[in-house]
PDB file of C-alpha atoms in Angstrom:
ATOM      1  CA  GLY O   1       2.455  18.294  24.227  1.00 67.00           C
ATOM      2  CA  ALA O   2      -1.066  19.628  24.019  1.00 80.00           C
ATOM      3  CA  VAL O   3      -3.994  17.493  25.068  1.00 90.00           C
ATOM      4  CA  VAL O   4      -6.824  16.623  22.724  1.00 94.00           C
ATOM      5  CA  SER O   5      -9.804  14.602  23.847  1.00 96.00           C
ATOM      6  CA  GLN O   6     -12.477  12.776  21.923  1.00 97.00           C
ATOM      7  CA  HIS O   7     -15.890  11.642  23.018  1.00 97.00           C
ATOM      8  CA  PRO O   8     -17.121   9.011  22.928  1.00 97.00           C
ATOM      9  CA  SER O   9     -14.162   6.645  22.840  1.00 96.00           C
ATOM     10  CA  TRP O  10     -16.338   4.000  21.264  1.00 96.00           C
ATOM     11  CA  VAL O  11     -19.882   3.776  19.974  1.00 97.00           C
ATOM     12  CA  ILE O  12     -22.091   1.067  18.547  1.00 97.00           C
ATOM     13  CA  CYS O  13     -25.124   2.087  16.560  1.00 96.00           C
ATOM     14  CA  LYS O  14     -27.748   0.652  14.274  1.00 96.00           C
ATOM     15  CA  SER O  15     -27.592   1.129  10.539  1.00 96.00           C
ATOM     16  CA  GLY O  16     -29.375   4.298   9.467  1.00 96.00           C
ATOM     17  CA  THR O  17     -28.793   6.265  12.641  1.00 96.00           C
ATOM     18  CA  SER O  18     -26.525   9.277  13.062  1.00 97.00           C
ATOM     19  CA  VAL O  19     -23.565   9.489  15.386  1.00 97.00           C
ATOM     20  CA  LYS O  20     -21.804  12.594  16.665  1.00 97.00           C
ATOM     21  CA  ILE O  21     -18.163  12.570  17.726  1.00 97.00           C
ATOM     22  CA  GLU O  22     -16.659  15.459  19.651  1.00 97.00           C
ATOM     23  CA  CYS O  23     -13.058  16.613  19.524  1.00 96.00           C
ATOM     24  CA  ARG O  24     -11.784  19.059  22.110  1.00 95.00           C
ATOM     25  CA  SER O  25      -8.411  20.724  22.542  1.00 92.00           C
ATOM     26  CA  LEU O  26      -8.095  21.040  26.285  1.00 91.00           C
ATOM     27  CA  ASP O  27      -5.182  23.360  26.835  1.00 85.00           C
ATOM     28  CA  PHE O  28      -4.729  25.410  23.703  1.00 81.00           C
ATOM     29  CA  GLN O  29      -6.782  27.183  21.112  1.00 85.00           C
ATOM     30  CA  ALA O  30      -6.791  25.257  17.880  1.00 86.00           C
ATOM     31  CA  THR O  31      -7.408  27.279  14.771  1.00 83.00           C
ATOM     32  CA  THR O  32      -7.531  24.104  12.740  1.00 88.00           C
ATOM     33  CA  MET O  33      -8.798  20.620  13.458  1.00 91.00           C
ATOM     34  CA  PHE O  34      -8.398  17.648  11.184  1.00 92.00           C
ATOM     35  CA  TRP O  35     -10.537  14.536  10.966  1.00 96.00           C
ATOM     36  CA  TYR O  36      -9.023  11.210   9.948  1.00 96.00           C
ATOM     37  CA  ARG O  37     -10.318   7.726   9.453  1.00 96.00           C
ATOM     38  CA  GLN O  38      -8.230   4.615   9.959  1.00 94.00           C
ATOM     39  CA  PHE O  39      -9.140   1.095   8.934  1.00 91.00           C
ATOM     40  CA  PRO O  40      -7.342  -1.866  10.535  1.00 86.00           C
ATOM     41  CA  LYS O  41      -3.672  -2.078   9.623  1.00 82.00           C
ATOM     42  CA  GLN O  42      -3.973   0.892   7.300  1.00 86.00           C
ATOM     43  CA  SER O  43      -2.700   4.422   7.455  1.00 88.00           C
ATOM     44  CA  LEU O  44      -4.661   7.398   8.663  1.00 92.00           C
ATOM     45  CA  MET O  45      -6.642   8.917   5.840  1.00 93.00           C
ATOM     46  CA  LEU O  46      -7.487  12.584   6.066  1.00 92.00           C
ATOM     47  CA  MET O  47     -11.198  13.187   5.668  1.00 95.00           C
ATOM     48  CA  ALA O  48     -11.469  16.918   6.156  1.00 93.00           C
ATOM     49  CA  THR O  49      -9.794  20.039   7.440  1.00 89.00           C
ATOM     50  CA  SER O  50     -11.813  22.315   9.654  1.00 89.00           C
ATOM     51  CA  ASN O  51     -11.000  25.905  10.492  1.00 84.00           C
ATOM     52  CA  GLU O  52     -12.801  27.613  13.314  1.00 80.00           C
ATOM     53  CA  GLY O  53     -15.795  29.547  12.140  1.00 80.00           C
ATOM     54  CA  SER O  54     -15.674  28.419   8.534  1.00 81.00           C
ATOM     55  CA  LYS O  55     -16.817  25.498   6.439  1.00 85.00           C
ATOM     56  CA  ALA O  56     -14.717  22.368   6.422  1.00 90.00           C
ATOM     57  CA  THR O  57     -12.631  21.409   3.420  1.00 90.00           C
ATOM     58  CA  TYR O  58     -13.238  17.799   2.468  1.00 94.00           C
ATOM     59  CA  GLU O  59     -10.796  15.474   0.777  1.00 92.00           C
ATOM     60  CA  GLN O  60     -11.655  13.956  -2.549  1.00 91.00           C
ATOM     61  CA  GLY O  61     -14.046  11.068  -2.202  1.00 93.00           C
ATOM     62  CA  VAL O  62     -15.380  12.106   1.202  1.00 94.00           C
ATOM     63  CA  GLU O  63     -19.088  12.919   1.149  1.00 94.00           C
ATOM     64  CA  LYS O  64     -19.662  16.216   2.885  1.00 92.00           C
ATOM     65  CA  ASP O  65     -23.369  15.520   3.326  1.00 94.00           C
ATOM     66  CA  LYS O  66     -22.626  12.275   5.063  1.00 96.00           C
ATOM     67  CA  PHE O  67     -19.816  13.466   7.305  1.00 96.00           C
ATOM     68  CA  LEU O  68     -20.943  16.768   8.770  1.00 95.00           C
ATOM     69  CA  ILE O  69     -18.241  18.784  10.462  1.00 94.00           C
ATOM     70  CA  ASN O  70     -18.801  21.732  12.740  1.00 90.00           C
ATOM     71  CA  HIS O  71     -16.018  23.814  14.263  1.00 87.00           C
ATOM     72  CA  ALA O  72     -17.860  26.339  16.345  1.00 82.00           C
ATOM     73  CA  SER O  73     -15.051  27.350  18.665  1.00 87.00           C
ATOM     74  CA  LEU O  74     -11.288  27.207  18.987  1.00 86.00           C
ATOM     75  CA  THR O  75     -11.567  24.250  21.327  1.00 90.00           C
ATOM     76  CA  LEU O  76     -14.341  22.129  19.863  1.00 92.00           C
ATOM     77  CA  SER O  77     -15.040  20.411  16.573  1.00 93.00           C
ATOM     78  CA  THR O  78     -17.690  17.776  15.918  1.00 95.00           C
ATOM     79  CA  LEU O  79     -18.041  15.113  13.274  1.00 97.00           C
ATOM     80  CA  THR O  80     -21.496  13.711  12.635  1.00 97.00           C
ATOM     81  CA  VAL O  81     -21.781  10.517  10.631  1.00 97.00           C
ATOM     82  CA  THR O  82     -25.262  10.695   9.185  1.00 96.00           C
ATOM     83  CA  SER O  83     -27.274   7.631   8.240  1.00 96.00           C
ATOM     84  CA  ALA O  84     -24.418   5.385   9.223  1.00 96.00           C
ATOM     85  CA  HIS O  85     -23.922   2.053   7.485  1.00 96.00           C
ATOM     86  CA  PRO O  86     -21.703  -0.916   8.335  1.00 96.00           C
ATOM     87  CA  GLU O  87     -19.058   0.274   5.857  1.00 95.00           C
ATOM     88  CA  ASP O  88     -18.677   3.421   7.954  1.00 96.00           C
ATOM     89  CA  SER O  89     -17.394   1.316  10.829  1.00 96.00           C
ATOM     90  CA  SER O  90     -13.883   2.558  11.461  1.00 96.00           C
ATOM     91  CA  PHE O  91     -11.561   4.337  13.870  1.00 96.00           C
ATOM     92  CA  TYR O  92     -12.098   8.097  13.668  1.00 98.00           C
ATOM     93  CA  ILE O  93      -9.324  10.331  14.922  1.00 97.00           C
ATOM     94  CA  CYS O  94      -9.172  14.090  15.195  1.00 96.00           C
ATOM     95  CA  SER O  95      -6.155  16.297  15.566  1.00 93.00           C
ATOM     96  CA  ALA O  96      -5.726  19.912  16.502  1.00 91.00           C
ATOM     97  CA  SER O  97      -3.202  22.460  15.406  1.00 86.00           C
ATOM     98  CA  ASN O  98      -2.695  26.162  15.437  1.00 78.00           C
ATOM     99  CA  LEU O  99      -0.940  28.704  13.356  1.00 70.00           C
ATOM    100  CA  ASN O 100       2.565  29.816  14.218  1.00 68.00           C
ATOM    101  CA  ARG O 101       2.203  33.521  13.632  1.00 68.00           C
ATOM    102  CA  ALA O 102       5.943  34.033  13.423  1.00 71.00           C
ATOM    103  CA  SER O 103       6.445  31.522  10.622  1.00 65.00           C
ATOM    104  CA  GLY O 104       3.007  31.620   9.102  1.00 62.00           C
ATOM    105  CA  ARG O 105       2.921  27.840   9.157  1.00 63.00           C
ATOM    106  CA  TYR O 106       1.006  25.424  11.313  1.00 62.00           C
ATOM    107  CA  ASN O 107       2.584  23.825  14.328  1.00 67.00           C
ATOM    108  CA  GLU O 108       2.587  20.070  14.819  1.00 78.00           C
ATOM    109  CA  GLN O 109      -0.733  18.275  15.081  1.00 85.00           C
ATOM    110  CA  PHE O 110      -1.865  16.842  18.389  1.00 89.00           C
ATOM    111  CA  PHE O 111      -4.092  13.854  18.068  1.00 93.00           C
ATOM    112  CA  GLY O 112      -7.039  12.732  20.081  1.00 95.00           C
ATOM    113  CA  PRO O 113      -7.308   9.158  21.377  1.00 95.00           C
ATOM    114  CA  GLY O 114      -9.730   8.174  18.623  1.00 96.00           C
ATOM    115  CA  THR O 115     -13.320   6.949  18.501  1.00 97.00           C
ATOM    116  CA  ARG O 116     -14.168   3.408  17.465  1.00 96.00           C
ATOM    117  CA  LEU O 117     -17.435   3.379  15.521  1.00 97.00           C
ATOM    118  CA  THR O 118     -19.215   0.107  14.904  1.00 97.00           C
ATOM    119  CA  VAL O 119     -22.351   0.162  12.804  1.00 96.00           C
ATOM    120  CA  LEU O 120     -24.507  -2.943  13.035  1.00 95.00           C
TER     121      LEU O 120
ATOM    122  CA  SER D   1       0.707  10.143  -7.267  1.00 72.00           C
ATOM    123  CA  GLN D   2       2.400  10.748  -3.925  1.00 72.00           C
ATOM    124  CA  LYS D   3       3.341   7.601  -2.137  1.00 84.00           C
ATOM    125  CA  ILE D   4       4.815   6.843   1.264  1.00 90.00           C
ATOM    126  CA  GLU D   5       6.240   3.427   1.974  1.00 92.00           C
ATOM    127  CA  GLN D   6       7.011   1.946   5.331  1.00 94.00           C
ATOM    128  CA  ASN D   7       7.998  -1.631   5.876  1.00 84.00           C
ATOM    129  CA  SER D   8       4.766  -3.499   6.496  1.00 78.00           C
ATOM    130  CA  GLU D   9       6.636  -6.369   8.108  1.00 85.00           C
ATOM    131  CA  ALA D  10       6.920  -6.117  11.855  1.00 91.00           C
ATOM    132  CA  LEU D  11      10.375  -5.403  13.207  1.00 95.00           C
ATOM    133  CA  ASN D  12      11.387  -7.675  16.065  1.00 96.00           C
ATOM    134  CA  ILE D  13      14.461  -6.767  18.059  1.00 96.00           C
ATOM    135  CA  GLN D  14      16.053  -7.596  21.377  1.00 97.00           C
ATOM    136  CA  GLU D  15      15.934  -5.189  24.262  1.00 97.00           C
ATOM    137  CA  GLY D  16      18.948  -2.893  24.344  1.00 97.00           C
ATOM    138  CA  LYS D  17      19.521  -3.000  20.597  1.00 97.00           C
ATOM    139  CA  THR D  18      18.947  -0.125  18.195  1.00 97.00           C
ATOM    140  CA  ALA D  19      15.767  -0.237  16.162  1.00 97.00           C
ATOM    141  CA  THR D  20      15.871   1.346  12.718  1.00 97.00           C
ATOM    142  CA  LEU D  21      12.703   2.026  10.779  1.00 97.00           C
ATOM    143  CA  THR D  22      12.545   3.258   7.206  1.00 96.00           C
ATOM    144  CA  CYS D  23      10.238   5.665   5.439  1.00 96.00           C
ATOM    145  CA  ASN D  24      10.530   6.106   1.685  1.00 96.00           C
ATOM    146  CA  TYR D  25       8.497   8.454  -0.439  1.00 93.00           C
ATOM    147  CA  THR D  26       8.041   9.085  -4.134  1.00 90.00           C
ATOM    148  CA  ASN D  27       6.655  11.808  -6.357  1.00 83.00           C
ATOM    149  CA  TYR D  28       6.954  14.325  -3.615  1.00 80.00           C
ATOM    150  CA  SER D  29       9.238  16.945  -2.075  1.00 80.00           C
ATOM    151  CA  PRO D  30       7.988  17.571   1.453  1.00 81.00           C
ATOM    152  CA  ALA D  31       9.059  20.553   3.487  1.00 77.00           C
ATOM    153  CA  TYR D  32       8.641  18.550   6.690  1.00 84.00           C
ATOM    154  CA  LEU D  33       8.682  14.945   7.712  1.00 89.00           C
ATOM    155  CA  GLN D  34       7.249  13.793  11.021  1.00 91.00           C
ATOM    156  CA  TRP D  35       7.324  10.613  13.033  1.00 95.00           C
ATOM    157  CA  TYR D  36       4.518   9.471  15.295  1.00 94.00           C
ATOM    158  CA  ARG D  37       3.975   6.580  17.638  1.00 96.00           C
ATOM    159  CA  GLN D  38       0.637   4.800  17.705  1.00 95.00           C
ATOM    160  CA  ASP D  39      -0.408   2.220  20.250  1.00 95.00           C
ATOM    161  CA  PRO D  40      -3.297  -0.179  19.487  1.00 91.00           C
ATOM    162  CA  GLY D  41      -6.668   1.545  19.667  1.00 90.00           C
ATOM    163  CA  ARG D  42      -5.110   4.932  20.338  1.00 92.00           C
ATOM    164  CA  GLY D  43      -4.420   8.094  18.388  1.00 92.00           C
ATOM    165  CA  PRO D  44      -0.901   8.887  17.166  1.00 93.00           C
ATOM    166  CA  VAL D  45       1.511  10.702  19.431  1.00 92.00           C
ATOM    167  CA  PHE D  46       3.943  13.180  17.906  1.00 90.00           C
ATOM    168  CA  LEU D  47       7.616  12.299  18.333  1.00 94.00           C
ATOM    169  CA  LEU D  48       9.854  14.293  16.042  1.00 93.00           C
ATOM    170  CA  LEU D  49       9.732  16.704  13.142  1.00 90.00           C
ATOM    171  CA  ILE D  50      12.582  17.223  10.704  1.00 91.00           C
ATOM    172  CA  ARG D  51      12.713  19.900   8.038  1.00 87.00           C
ATOM    173  CA  GLU D  52      13.975  19.463   4.497  1.00 86.00           C
ATOM    174  CA  ASN D  53      17.118  21.457   5.228  1.00 88.00           C
ATOM    175  CA  GLU D  54      17.994  19.330   8.265  1.00 91.00           C
ATOM    176  CA  LYS D  55      19.971  16.119   7.970  1.00 91.00           C
ATOM    177  CA  GLU D  56      19.444  14.790  11.447  1.00 96.00           C
ATOM    178  CA  LYS D  57      17.359  15.427  14.556  1.00 95.00           C
ATOM    179  CA  ARG D  58      17.698  13.893  17.997  1.00 96.00           C
ATOM    180  CA  LYS D  59      15.497  13.666  21.033  1.00 95.00           C
ATOM    181  CA  GLU D  60      16.647  11.549  23.946  1.00 96.00           C
ATOM    182  CA  ARG D  61      16.951   7.985  22.572  1.00 97.00           C
ATOM    183  CA  LEU D  62      15.382   8.915  19.250  1.00 97.00           C
ATOM    184  CA  LYS D  63      17.169   9.982  16.104  1.00 98.00           C
ATOM    185  CA  VAL D  64      15.720  10.864  12.726  1.00 97.00           C
ATOM    186  CA  THR D  65      17.577  11.403   9.489  1.00 97.00           C
ATOM    187  CA  PHE D  66      16.210  12.937   6.330  1.00 94.00           C
ATOM    188  CA  ASP D  67      17.829  12.374   2.937  1.00 93.00           C
ATOM    189  CA  THR D  68      15.984  14.377   0.310  1.00 90.00           C
ATOM    190  CA  THR D  69      18.159  12.919  -2.458  1.00 92.00           C
ATOM    191  CA  LEU D  70      17.263   9.349  -1.583  1.00 93.00           C
ATOM    192  CA  LYS D  71      13.756  10.468  -0.577  1.00 93.00           C
ATOM    193  CA  GLN D  72      14.134   8.574   2.627  1.00 95.00           C
ATOM    194  CA  SER D  73      13.946   9.055   6.360  1.00 95.00           C
ATOM    195  CA  LEU D  74      15.375   6.704   8.947  1.00 97.00           C
ATOM    196  CA  PHE D  75      14.042   6.570  12.486  1.00 97.00           C
ATOM    197  CA  HIS D  76      16.300   5.110  15.159  1.00 97.00           C
ATOM    198  CA  ILE D  77      15.552   4.122  18.729  1.00 98.00           C
ATOM    199  CA  THR D  78      18.699   3.394  20.676  1.00 97.00           C
ATOM    200  CA  ALA D  79      18.828   1.196  23.778  1.00 97.00           C
ATOM    201  CA  SER D  80      15.357  -0.051  22.923  1.00 97.00           C
ATOM    202  CA  GLN D  81      12.981  -1.154  25.654  1.00 97.00           C
ATOM    203  CA  PRO D  82       9.852  -3.336  25.608  1.00 97.00           C
ATOM    204  CA  ALA D  83       7.875  -0.141  26.285  1.00 97.00           C
ATOM    205  CA  ASP D  84       8.980   1.095  22.863  1.00 98.00           C
ATOM    206  CA  SER D  85       6.843  -1.604  21.249  1.00 98.00           C
ATOM    207  CA  ALA D  86       4.251   0.166  19.104  1.00 97.00           C
ATOM    208  CA  THR D  87       3.506   1.126  15.523  1.00 96.00           C
ATOM    209  CA  TYR D  88       5.547   4.007  14.193  1.00 97.00           C
ATOM    210  CA  LEU D  89       4.127   6.211  11.472  1.00 96.00           C
ATOM    211  CA  CYS D  90       5.917   8.637   9.245  1.00 95.00           C
ATOM    212  CA  ALA D  91       4.013  11.545   7.809  1.00 92.00           C
ATOM    213  CA  LEU D  92       4.818  14.164   5.223  1.00 88.00           C
ATOM    214  CA  ASP D  93       3.265  17.544   4.879  1.00 79.00           C
ATOM    215  CA  GLY D  94       0.934  17.568   1.939  1.00 65.00           C
ATOM    216  CA  THR D  95       0.429  20.117  -0.754  1.00 58.00           C
ATOM    217  CA  GLY D  96      -0.842  23.408   0.483  1.00 54.00           C
ATOM    218  CA  GLY D  97       1.588  23.740   3.322  1.00 51.00           C
ATOM    219  CA  TYR D  98       2.311  22.268   6.674  1.00 45.00           C
ATOM    220  CA  ASN D  99      -1.269  21.964   7.741  1.00 61.00           C
ATOM    221  CA  LYS D 100      -1.976  18.731   5.918  1.00 77.00           C
ATOM    222  CA  LEU D 101      -0.276  15.411   6.608  1.00 84.00           C
ATOM    223  CA  ILE D 102       0.010  12.297   4.470  1.00 86.00           C
ATOM    224  CA  PHE D 103       0.678   9.217   6.567  1.00 91.00           C
ATOM    225  CA  GLY D 104       2.453   6.008   5.822  1.00 92.00           C
ATOM    226  CA  ALA D 105       0.829   2.780   6.950  1.00 91.00           C
ATOM    227  CA  GLY D 106       3.318   2.404   9.764  1.00 94.00           C
ATOM    228  CA  THR D 107       5.770  -0.240  10.910  1.00 96.00           C
ATOM    229  CA  ARG D 108       5.079  -2.348  13.956  1.00 96.00           C
ATOM    230  CA  LEU D 109       8.035  -2.596  16.318  1.00 97.00           C
ATOM    231  CA  ALA D 110       8.234  -5.335  18.922  1.00 97.00           C
ATOM    232  CA  VAL D 111      11.047  -5.168  21.468  1.00 97.00           C
ATOM    233  CA  HIS D 112      11.587  -8.428  23.297  1.00 96.00           C
ATOM    234  CA  PRO D 113      13.106  -8.639  26.763  1.00 94.00           C
TER     235      PRO D 113
END
């Protein structure tokens, strides 16, 4: 399958600071990237859907001003957690997908390895 | 609201046996159902996708069934190995098409030698 990387793999920051997480699709052009959050022993919760060159679509309850998403190219999307607080500590995972032009539907999602954010 | 249920209890089996994991869903009619493997501290890895008009899908030692009447999918690993130990997630495509997944909480599988 396709390879998706995330950087950093883990980060510890002080409350009130901002943290940027990068998601890169290494061997294919991803028209769409998704950002998820996962708390311990819970399912992945979709935060936002990001299409290259356009604004992200956020899920209900996700603050767009707090979780800034940029998808500047077909291989890179970034998630910035602004003014992070301890309750933002979580495992953030991105995935990448692209459109199957023949079917008009998206292919399977390829996930990055995740980023563990700890806010002190 | 849409709900996906996977057995939250860990499944412990002996090496060589067949592991069967269950995914039930309610209030939903997905076009696709997917299974992923997730190891601790890692992102999910795609395993299999089955469409609503397919009853069964196989890939090596893996088999997935999809019963849209029962609203249930079964995920089988035959000849299980300790390396199969992981959490297995089922995911359904959300409203708006295939580009949005709703995940179950996953079932932890432990295969003992």
